[in-house]
CSV table of C-alpha atoms in Angstrom, one decimal:
chain,number,residue,atom,x,y,z
A,255,MET,CA,-18.9,-12.7,-21.0
A,256,LYS,CA,-19.8,-9.5,-19.2
A,257,ASN,CA,-18.0,-10.7,-16.1
A,258,ASN,CA,-14.9,-11.3,-18.1
A,259,SER,CA,-15.1,-7.8,-19.6
A,260,ILE,CA,-15.4,-6.2,-16.1
A,261,TYR,CA,-12.5,-8.3,-14.9
A,262,ILE,CA,-10.2,-7.2,-17.8
A,263,LYS,CA,-11.1,-3.5,-17.4
A,264,LEU,CA,-10.7,-3.6,-13.6
A,265,SER,CA,-7.3,-5.4,-14.0
A,266,CYS,CA,-6.2,-2.6,-16.5
A,267,LEU,CA,-7.1,0.0,-13.9
A,268,TYR,CA,-5.0,-1.7,-11.2
A,269,PHE,CA,-2.1,-2.2,-13.6
A,270,SER,CA,-2.0,1.4,-14.7
A,271,ALA,CA,-2.6,2.9,-11.3
A,272,TYR,CA,0.2,0.9,-9.6
A,273,TRP,CA,2.4,1.6,-12.6
A,274,CYS,CA,2.0,5.3,-11.6
A,275,LEU,CA,2.6,4.5,-7.9
A,276,ALA,CA,5.9,2.9,-8.8
A,277,CYS,CA,7.0,6.2,-10.2
A,278,TYR,CA,6.9,7.7,-6.7
A,279,SER,CA,7.2,5.4,-3.7
A,280,PRO,CA,10.3,3.3,-4.6
A,281,PHE,CA,12.3,6.3,-5.6
A,282,LEU,CA,11.3,8.9,-3.0
A,283,LEU,CA,14.5,8.1,-1.0
A,284,LEU,CA,16.6,8.9,-4.1
A,285,TYR,CA,14.7,12.1,-4.7
A,286,LEU,CA,15.4,13.2,-1.1
A,287,GLN,CA,19.0,12.3,-1.3
A,288,ASP,CA,19.3,14.2,-4.6
A,289,ARG,CA,18.0,17.2,-2.7
A,290,LYS,CA,20.8,16.7,-0.1
A,291,LEU,CA,18.5,16.0,2.9
A,292,SER,CA,19.9,14.4,6.1
A,293,TYR,CA,18.5,11.1,7.3
A,294,VAL,CA,16.5,12.9,10.1
A,295,GLN,CA,15.0,15.3,7.5
A,296,MET,CA,14.2,12.3,5.2
A,297,GLY,CA,12.6,10.6,8.2
A,298,PHE,CA,10.4,13.7,8.7
A,299,VAL,CA,9.4,13.8,5.0
A,300,PHE,CA,8.5,10.1,5.1
A,301,ALA,CA,6.6,10.7,8.4
A,302,LEU,CA,4.8,13.6,6.9
A,303,ASN,CA,3.9,11.4,3.9
A,304,SER,CA,2.4,9.0,6.4
A,305,LEU,CA,0.6,11.6,8.5
A,306,VAL,CA,-1.2,13.0,5.4
A,307,ASN,CA,-2.2,9.4,4.6
A,308,VAL,CA,-3.7,9.1,8.1
A,309,LEU,CA,-5.6,12.4,7.9
A,310,CYS,CA,-6.8,12.2,4.3
A,311,GLN,CA,-7.7,8.6,3.5
A,312,PRO,CA,-10.5,8.3,6.1
A,313,VAL,CA,-11.9,11.6,4.9
A,314,TRP,CA,-12.0,10.5,1.3
A,315,GLY,CA,-13.6,7.2,2.4
A,316,TYR,CA,-16.2,9.0,4.5
A,317,ILE,CA,-17.1,11.5,1.7
A,318,THR,CA,-17.3,8.6,-0.8
A,319,ASP,CA,-19.6,6.5,1.4
A,320,LYS,CA,-21.7,9.5,2.3
A,321,TYR,CA,-21.9,11.8,-0.7
A,322,LEU,CA,-20.0,10.7,-3.8
A,323,ASN,CA,-19.6,7.4,-5.7
A,324,ILE,CA,-16.2,5.7,-5.9
A,325,LYS,CA,-15.5,6.5,-9.6
A,326,LYS,CA,-16.0,10.2,-9.0
A,327,SER,CA,-13.6,10.1,-6.1
A,328,LEU,CA,-11.0,8.2,-8.1
A,329,TYR,CA,-11.3,10.7,-11.0
A,330,ILE,CA,-10.6,13.6,-8.7
A,331,SER,CA,-7.7,11.9,-6.9
A,332,ILE,CA,-5.9,10.6,-10.0
A,333,ILE,CA,-6.1,13.8,-12.0
A,334,ALA,CA,-5.3,16.1,-9.0
A,335,SER,CA,-2.3,13.9,-8.0
A,336,ALA,CA,-1.0,13.9,-11.6
A,337,ILE,CA,-0.9,17.7,-11.5
A,338,ALA,CA,0.4,18.0,-7.9
A,339,ILE,CA,3.4,15.8,-8.4
A,340,VAL,CA,4.9,18.4,-10.8
A,341,LEU,CA,5.4,20.6,-7.7
A,342,LEU,CA,7.8,18.0,-6.3
A,343,VAL,CA,10.0,18.2,-9.4
A,344,GLN,CA,10.3,22.0,-9.0
A,345,SER,CA,11.1,21.8,-5.3
A,346,TYR,CA,14.7,22.0,-4.1
A,347,GLU,CA,14.4,23.7,-0.7
A,348,TYR,CA,13.4,21.7,2.4
A,349,ARG,CA,10.3,23.8,3.1
A,350,PHE,CA,9.0,23.6,-0.4
A,351,ILE,CA,9.6,19.8,-0.5
A,352,ILE,CA,7.4,19.5,2.6
A,353,LEU,CA,4.7,21.7,1.1
A,354,SER,CA,4.7,19.8,-2.2
A,355,THR,CA,4.6,16.4,-0.4
A,356,VAL,CA,1.5,17.5,1.5
A,357,VAL,CA,-0.4,18.6,-1.6
A,358,PHE,CA,0.5,15.6,-3.6
A,359,VAL,CA,-0.1,12.9,-1.0
A,360,ALA,CA,-3.5,14.5,0.0
A,361,PHE,CA,-4.8,13.3,-3.4
A,362,GLN,CA,-2.6,10.3,-4.2
A,363,SER,CA,-3.0,8.5,-0.8
A,364,CYS,CA,-6.6,7.4,-1.3
A,365,ILE,CA,-6.2,5.9,-4.8
A,366,SER,CA,-5.4,2.3,-3.8
A,367,SER,CA,-8.0,2.1,-1.0
A,368,LEU,CA,-10.7,3.5,-3.3
A,369,MET,CA,-9.8,1.0,-6.0
A,370,ASP,CA,-10.0,-1.8,-3.4
A,371,SER,CA,-13.4,-0.6,-2.3
A,372,LEU,CA,-14.5,-0.5,-5.9
A,373,CYS,CA,-13.1,-4.0,-6.4
A,374,TYR,CA,-15.1,-5.4,-3.5
A,375,LYS,CA,-18.3,-3.8,-4.7
A,376,ILE,CA,-17.8,-5.5,-8.0
A,377,ILE,CA,-16.9,-8.8,-6.3
A,378,TYR,CA,-20.2,-8.8,-4.4
A,379,LYS,CA,-22.0,-8.3,-7.7
A,380,TYR,CA,-20.0,-10.7,-9.9
A,381,ASN,CA,-19.1,-13.7,-7.7
A,382,ASN,CA,-16.5,-15.2,-10.1
A,383,ILE,CA,-14.2,-12.2,-9.8
A,384,LYS,CA,-11.6,-12.6,-7.1
A,385,PHE,CA,-9.7,-9.8,-5.4
A,386,GLY,CA,-6.3,-11.5,-5.5
A,387,LYS,CA,-6.5,-12.1,-9.3
A,388,VAL,CA,-7.3,-8.5,-9.9
A,389,ARG,CA,-4.7,-7.1,-7.4
A,390,LEU,CA,-1.9,-9.2,-8.9
A,391,MET,CA,-2.2,-6.9,-12.0
A,392,GLY,CA,-1.3,-4.0,-9.7
A,393,SER,CA,1.8,-5.9,-8.6
A,394,ALA,CA,2.7,-6.6,-12.3
A,395,GLY,CA,2.4,-2.9,-13.2
A,396,TYR,CA,4.4,-1.9,-10.1
A,397,ALA,CA,7.1,-4.4,-10.9
A,398,ILE,CA,7.6,-3.5,-14.6
A,399,SER,CA,7.5,0.2,-13.9
A,400,SER,CA,10.0,0.1,-11.0
A,401,PHE,CA,12.4,-2.1,-12.9
A,402,LEU,CA,12.4,0.1,-16.0
A,403,LEU,CA,12.6,3.3,-14.0
A,404,GLY,CA,15.7,2.0,-12.1
A,405,ILE,CA,17.4,1.8,-15.5
A,406,ILE,CA,16.0,5.2,-16.8
A,407,ILE,CA,16.9,7.1,-13.6
A,408,ALA,CA,20.4,5.8,-13.6
A,409,ARG,CA,20.9,7.3,-17.1
A,410,THR,CA,19.0,10.5,-16.6
A,411,SER,CA,17.7,12.0,-13.3
A,412,ILE,CA,15.2,11.3,-10.5
A,413,ASN,CA,12.9,14.0,-11.9
A,414,ILE,CA,12.0,11.9,-14.9
A,415,ALA,CA,10.1,9.5,-12.6
A,416,PHE,CA,7.7,12.2,-11.4
A,417,TYR,CA,7.0,13.4,-14.9
A,418,LEU,CA,6.2,9.9,-15.9
A,419,TYR,CA,3.7,9.6,-13.1
A,420,SER,CA,1.7,12.4,-14.7
A,421,ILE,CA,1.9,10.9,-18.1
A,422,PHE,CA,0.9,7.4,-17.1
A,423,SER,CA,-2.0,8.8,-15.0
A,424,ILE,CA,-3.7,9.4,-18.4
A,425,PHE,CA,-3.9,5.6,-18.8
A,426,ALA,CA,-5.3,5.2,-15.4
A,427,VAL,CA,-8.1,7.7,-16.1
A,428,PHE,CA,-8.8,6.0,-19.5
A,429,SER,CA,-9.0,2.6,-17.7
A,430,LEU,CA,-11.4,4.0,-15.2
A,431,CYS,CA,-13.6,5.5,-18.0
A,432,ARG,CA,-13.9,2.1,-19.7
A,433,LEU,CA,-15.0,0.4,-16.5
A,434,ASN,CA,-18.8,0.3,-16.9
A,435,PHE,CA,-19.8,-0.2,-13.3
A,436,LYS,CA,-22.3,2.0,-11.5
A,437,ASP,CA,-22.7,2.2,-7.7
A,438,GLU,CA,-26.4,1.4,-7.4
A,439,THR,CA,-26.7,2.7,-3.9
A,440,PRO,CA,-29.5,5.4,-4.0
A,441,ARG,CA,-28.6,8.9,-3.0
A,442,GLU,CA,-31.1,8.9,-0.2
A,443,GLU,CA,-29.6,5.7,1.2
A,444,LYS,CA,-26.1,7.2,1.0
A,445,SER,CA,-27.2,10.3,2.9
A,446,LYS,CA,-28.5,8.0,5.7
A,447,ALA,CA,-25.3,5.9,5.9
A,448,GLN,CA,-23.4,6.1,9.2
A,449,PRO,CA,-19.9,4.9,8.4
A,450,LEU,CA,-18.5,5.9,11.8
A,451,GLN,CA,-20.7,3.3,13.6
A,452,VAL,CA,-18.2,0.6,12.7
A,453,LEU,CA,-15.8,2.1,15.3
A,454,ARG,CA,-18.0,0.5,18.0
A,455,ASN,CA,-16.9,-3.0,16.8
A,456,ILE,CA,-14.4,-4.3,19.3
A,457,SER,CA,-13.1,-7.0,17.0
A,458,LEU,CA,-12.4,-4.4,14.3
A,459,LEU,CA,-10.6,-2.1,16.8
A,460,VAL,CA,-8.3,-5.0,18.0
A,461,PHE,CA,-7.7,-6.0,14.4
A,462,LEU,CA,-6.8,-2.4,13.4
A,463,LEU,CA,-4.4,-2.1,16.4
A,464,SER,CA,-2.6,-5.2,15.1
A,465,VAL,CA,-2.5,-3.8,11.6
A,466,THR,CA,-1.1,-0.5,12.8
A,467,ILE,CA,1.7,-2.1,14.8
A,468,ALA,CA,2.6,-4.4,11.9
A,469,SER,CA,2.7,-1.4,9.5
A,470,ILE,CA,5.3,0.3,11.7
A,471,SER,CA,7.8,-2.3,10.3
A,472,TYR,CA,6.2,-2.4,6.8
A,473,GLY,CA,6.4,1.4,6.5
A,474,ALA,CA,10.0,1.5,7.7
A,475,ASN,CA,11.0,-1.2,5.3
A,476,SER,CA,9.3,0.6,2.4
A,477,SER,CA,11.2,3.8,3.2
A,478,TYR,CA,14.6,2.5,4.2
A,479,VAL,CA,15.1,-0.7,2.2
A,480,GLY,CA,17.0,1.5,-0.2
A,481,VAL,CA,19.4,2.4,2.6
A,482,LEU,CA,19.8,-1.3,3.4
A,483,LEU,CA,20.7,-1.9,-0.2
A,484,GLN,CA,23.2,1.0,-0.3
A,485,GLU,CA,24.8,-0.2,3.0
A,486,THR,CA,25.4,-3.6,1.4
A,487,GLY,CA,26.9,-2.2,-1.8
A,488,GLY,CA,23.9,-1.6,-4.0
A,489,ASN,CA,23.3,1.1,-6.6
A,490,THR,CA,20.4,2.8,-8.4
A,491,GLN,CA,19.9,-0.1,-10.9
A,492,ASN,CA,20.0,-2.6,-8.0
A,493,LEU,CA,17.2,-0.6,-6.3
A,494,GLY,CA,15.1,-0.9,-9.4
A,495,LEU,CA,15.8,-4.6,-9.5
A,496,LEU,CA,15.0,-5.0,-5.8
A,497,TRP,CA,11.5,-3.3,-6.3
A,498,PHE,CA,11.0,-5.5,-9.4
A,499,VAL,CA,11.6,-8.6,-7.3
A,500,ILE,CA,9.4,-7.4,-4.5
A,501,ALA,CA,6.4,-6.6,-6.8
A,502,MET,CA,6.8,-9.7,-9.1
A,503,SER,CA,7.0,-12.1,-6.1
A,504,GLU,CA,3.5,-10.9,-5.1
A,505,ILE,CA,1.8,-12.0,-8.4
A,506,PRO,CA,1.6,-15.8,-7.9
A,507,ILE,CA,0.4,-15.5,-4.2
A,508,PHE,CA,-2.2,-12.9,-5.1
A,509,PHE,CA,-3.4,-15.3,-7.8
A,510,ILE,CA,-4.0,-18.1,-5.3
A,511,SER,CA,-4.8,-15.9,-2.2
A,512,SER,CA,-8.6,-16.6,-2.4
A,513,LYS,CA,-7.8,-20.4,-2.4
A,514,ILE,CA,-5.6,-19.9,0.7
A,515,ILE,CA,-8.3,-17.9,2.5
A,516,ASN,CA,-10.9,-20.5,1.6
A,517,LYS,CA,-8.6,-23.2,3.0
A,518,ILE,CA,-7.3,-21.8,6.2
A,519,GLY,CA,-9.5,-18.7,6.9
A,520,SER,CA,-8.9,-15.0,6.6
A,521,ILE,CA,-7.6,-14.4,10.1
A,522,ASN,CA,-5.2,-17.4,9.8
A,523,THR,CA,-3.9,-16.0,6.5
A,524,TYR,CA,-3.3,-12.6,8.2
A,525,LEU,CA,-1.4,-14.3,11.1
A,526,LEU,CA,0.7,-16.3,8.7
A,527,SER,CA,1.8,-13.1,6.9
A,528,LEU,CA,2.9,-11.5,10.2
A,529,LEU,CA,5.0,-14.6,11.1
A,530,ILE,CA,6.8,-14.5,7.7
A,531,PHE,CA,7.2,-10.7,7.9
A,532,SER,CA,9.0,-11.2,11.2
A,533,LEU,CA,11.3,-13.9,9.7
A,534,ARG,CA,12.0,-11.8,6.6
A,535,PHE,CA,13.1,-8.7,8.5
A,536,PHE,CA,15.3,-10.8,10.8
A,537,LEU,CA,17.0,-12.5,7.9
A,538,CYS,CA,17.9,-9.1,6.4
A,539,THR,CA,20.3,-8.6,9.4
A,540,LEU,CA,22.3,-11.8,8.9
A,541,TRP,CA,24.4,-11.1,5.8
A,542,ASN,CA,26.1,-7.9,4.6
A,543,ASN,CA,25.6,-8.8,0.9
A,544,VAL,CA,23.5,-7.0,-1.7
A,545,SER,CA,22.7,-10.2,-3.6
A,546,PHE,CA,21.3,-11.8,-0.4
A,547,ILE,CA,19.3,-8.7,0.4
A,548,ILE,CA,17.7,-8.8,-3.1
A,549,ALA,CA,17.1,-12.6,-2.9
A,550,ILE,CA,15.4,-12.3,0.5
A,551,GLN,CA,12.8,-9.9,-1.0
A,552,PHE,CA,11.2,-12.9,-2.7
A,553,LEU,CA,9.6,-13.5,0.7
A,554,GLN,CA,7.5,-10.4,-0.1
A,555,GLY,CA,5.2,-12.8,-2.0
A,556,PHE,CA,4.4,-14.6,1.2
A,557,THR,CA,4.0,-11.5,3.3
A,558,PHE,CA,2.2,-8.5,1.7
A,559,PRO,CA,-0.3,-10.4,-0.5
A,560,LEU,CA,-1.4,-12.6,2.4
A,561,PHE,CA,-1.4,-9.6,4.7
A,562,MET,CA,-3.6,-7.5,2.4
A,563,ALA,CA,-5.9,-10.3,1.2
A,564,GLY,CA,-6.4,-11.7,4.6
A,565,ALA,CA,-6.9,-8.3,6.2
A,566,LEU,CA,-9.4,-7.1,3.6
A,567,ASP,CA,-11.3,-10.3,3.6
A,568,TYR,CA,-11.5,-10.5,7.4
A,569,MET,CA,-12.5,-6.9,7.7
A,570,SER,CA,-15.2,-7.1,5.0
A,571,SER,CA,-16.8,-10.0,6.9
A,572,ILE,CA,-17.3,-8.0,10.1
A,573,ILE,CA,-18.5,-4.6,8.7
A,574,PRO,CA,-21.7,-3.6,6.8
A,575,SER,CA,-21.4,-2.9,3.1
A,576,GLU,CA,-22.5,0.8,3.5
A,577,ALA,CA,-19.4,1.5,5.5
A,578,ARG,CA,-16.9,-0.4,3.3
A,579,SER,CA,-15.2,2.6,1.6
A,580,PHE,CA,-14.6,4.3,5.0
A,581,SER,CA,-13.4,1.1,6.7
A,582,ILE,CA,-11.0,0.1,3.9
A,583,ALA,CA,-9.7,3.7,3.7
A,584,LEU,CA,-9.3,3.7,7.5
A,585,MET,CA,-7.3,0.5,7.4
A,586,SER,CA,-5.2,1.8,4.5
A,587,ALA,CA,-4.6,5.0,6.4
A,588,LEU,CA,-3.3,3.0,9.4
A,589,ILE,CA,-1.1,0.8,7.2
A,590,PHE,CA,0.4,3.5,5.0
A,591,GLY,CA,-0.2,6.3,7.5
A,592,ALA,CA,-0.2,5.9,11.2
A,593,GLY,CA,2.1,2.9,11.5
A,594,ALA,CA,4.3,4.1,8.7
A,595,LEU,CA,4.5,7.5,10.4
A,596,ILE,CA,6.0,5.9,13.5
A,597,GLY,CA,8.2,3.7,11.4
A,598,ASN,CA,9.5,6.5,9.2
A,599,MET,CA,10.3,8.9,12.1
A,600,GLY,CA,11.7,6.2,14.4
A,601,GLY,CA,13.5,4.5,11.6
A,602,GLY,CA,15.4,7.7,10.6
A,603,ILE,CA,16.5,8.2,14.2
A,604,ILE,CA,17.6,4.6,14.7
A,605,ILE,CA,19.6,4.6,11.4
A,606,GLU,CA,21.3,7.8,12.4
A,607,ARG,CA,22.3,6.5,15.9
A,608,PHE,CA,22.6,2.7,15.6
A,609,GLY,CA,22.6,1.8,11.9
A,610,ILE,CA,20.3,0.0,9.4
A,611,PHE,CA,20.7,-3.5,10.8
A,612,THR,CA,19.5,-2.6,14.2
A,613,LEU,CA,16.4,-1.1,12.7
A,614,TYR,CA,15.6,-4.4,10.9
A,615,GLN,CA,16.1,-6.3,14.1
A,616,ILE,CA,13.5,-4.1,15.9
A,617,MET,CA,11.2,-4.4,12.9
A,618,SER,CA,11.2,-8.2,13.3
A,619,VAL,CA,10.2,-7.9,16.9
A,620,ILE,CA,7.4,-5.4,16.1
A,621,CYS,CA,5.8,-7.8,13.6
A,622,PHE,CA,5.9,-10.6,16.1
A,623,THR,CA,4.1,-8.3,18.6
A,624,ALA,CA,1.4,-7.6,16.1
A,625,LEU,CA,1.0,-11.3,15.6
A,626,LEU,CA,0.4,-11.9,19.4
A,627,ILE,CA,-2.3,-9.2,19.4
A,628,ALA,CA,-4.0,-10.6,16.4
A,629,LEU,CA,-4.1,-14.0,18.0
A,630,THR,CA,-6.7,-12.7,20.5
A,631,LEU,CA,-9.1,-12.4,17.6
A,632,LYS,CA,-9.2,-16.2,17.2
A,633,LYS,CA,-10.7,-16.4,20.7
A,634,LYS,CA,-13.3,-13.8,19.9
A,635,ARG,CA,-14.3,-15.3,16.6
A,636,GLY,CA,-13.8,-18.5,14.6
A,637,SER,CA,-11.4,-18.6,11.7
A,638,SER,CA,-14.0,-19.8,9.2
A,639,PRO,CA,-13.1,-19.6,5.5
A,640,SER,CA,-14.5,-16.7,3.6
A,641,SER,CA,-16.9,-17.0,0.8
A,642,LEU,CA,-14.7,-14.7,-1.4
């Protein structure tokens, strides 16, 4: 009974936190267009968003592993980001947009990785709780939020999305308060922890290299799929529908992700996601049709959930538990930070010079390159199914 209660409360936390995230990420492009920025300027803002991710997430993870507990870090980041996003609403000049983005992302960037770290701590204590079944609630919150916001923004303005982020953050804080789980690691043991030691693990470094390269394409897609939609005749409501399809398609695969990992192994799950990512981005270049572009996003269900579930499971199996927050934050920083930084900067330049379809062709090749790098891990280590 207690396990079920923990599962429900953790699911509510993911639902509310990702509901908030959908108030920002899917509509950042519309916000920047509303502020009359060029594609190169947009690319810089997207890249800055990623750079702050790279710098701040590992720091949050290190501080959490070494000094704080995960819940305290989450309280700070959720509340501070809810306050900081109001600065974006008030920013109209390019320099103020840059400053506001830095302040907001410095706190917001670590929320998902800290939740994942908390989830894995709970999983190791309550074996019947599976990451995929919890994470799917995040996708549900993201899907519903982005779909409704697409309709609301079309009838009002982009600013309403950022105000709603602050309002819905209250529900995330409330959900976190109700989650009665304490990190039982003694303070003395935390102070002795050496999270940076994991960087000596060669398999981890090869894996993170593959993750970083793959995230170049993933980051570019997250930022510029709105441009792809516009180039094929889409509008604001279509954008909300597209993100709804993306998020909803993740739910069934997250639900069965633990079974897939148990059947084929975590590294094979990760490799499969990269293969489908490459196919998905290539298909986006074949037809200049908004309906097809939206339909192809159903492949998100076979890409991102398998990518995240396989990656987290594989990484958790090769690192010590006392370095988990740092390691997950580092991986998240590389996915949503370093790789996305390159994808955002390069993507803006490529669109400006060659067009959106050329960008998606390059993204397909990049994902296949990441797949080839990750294949070397199968030689280093067997692909045995995880216990999670």
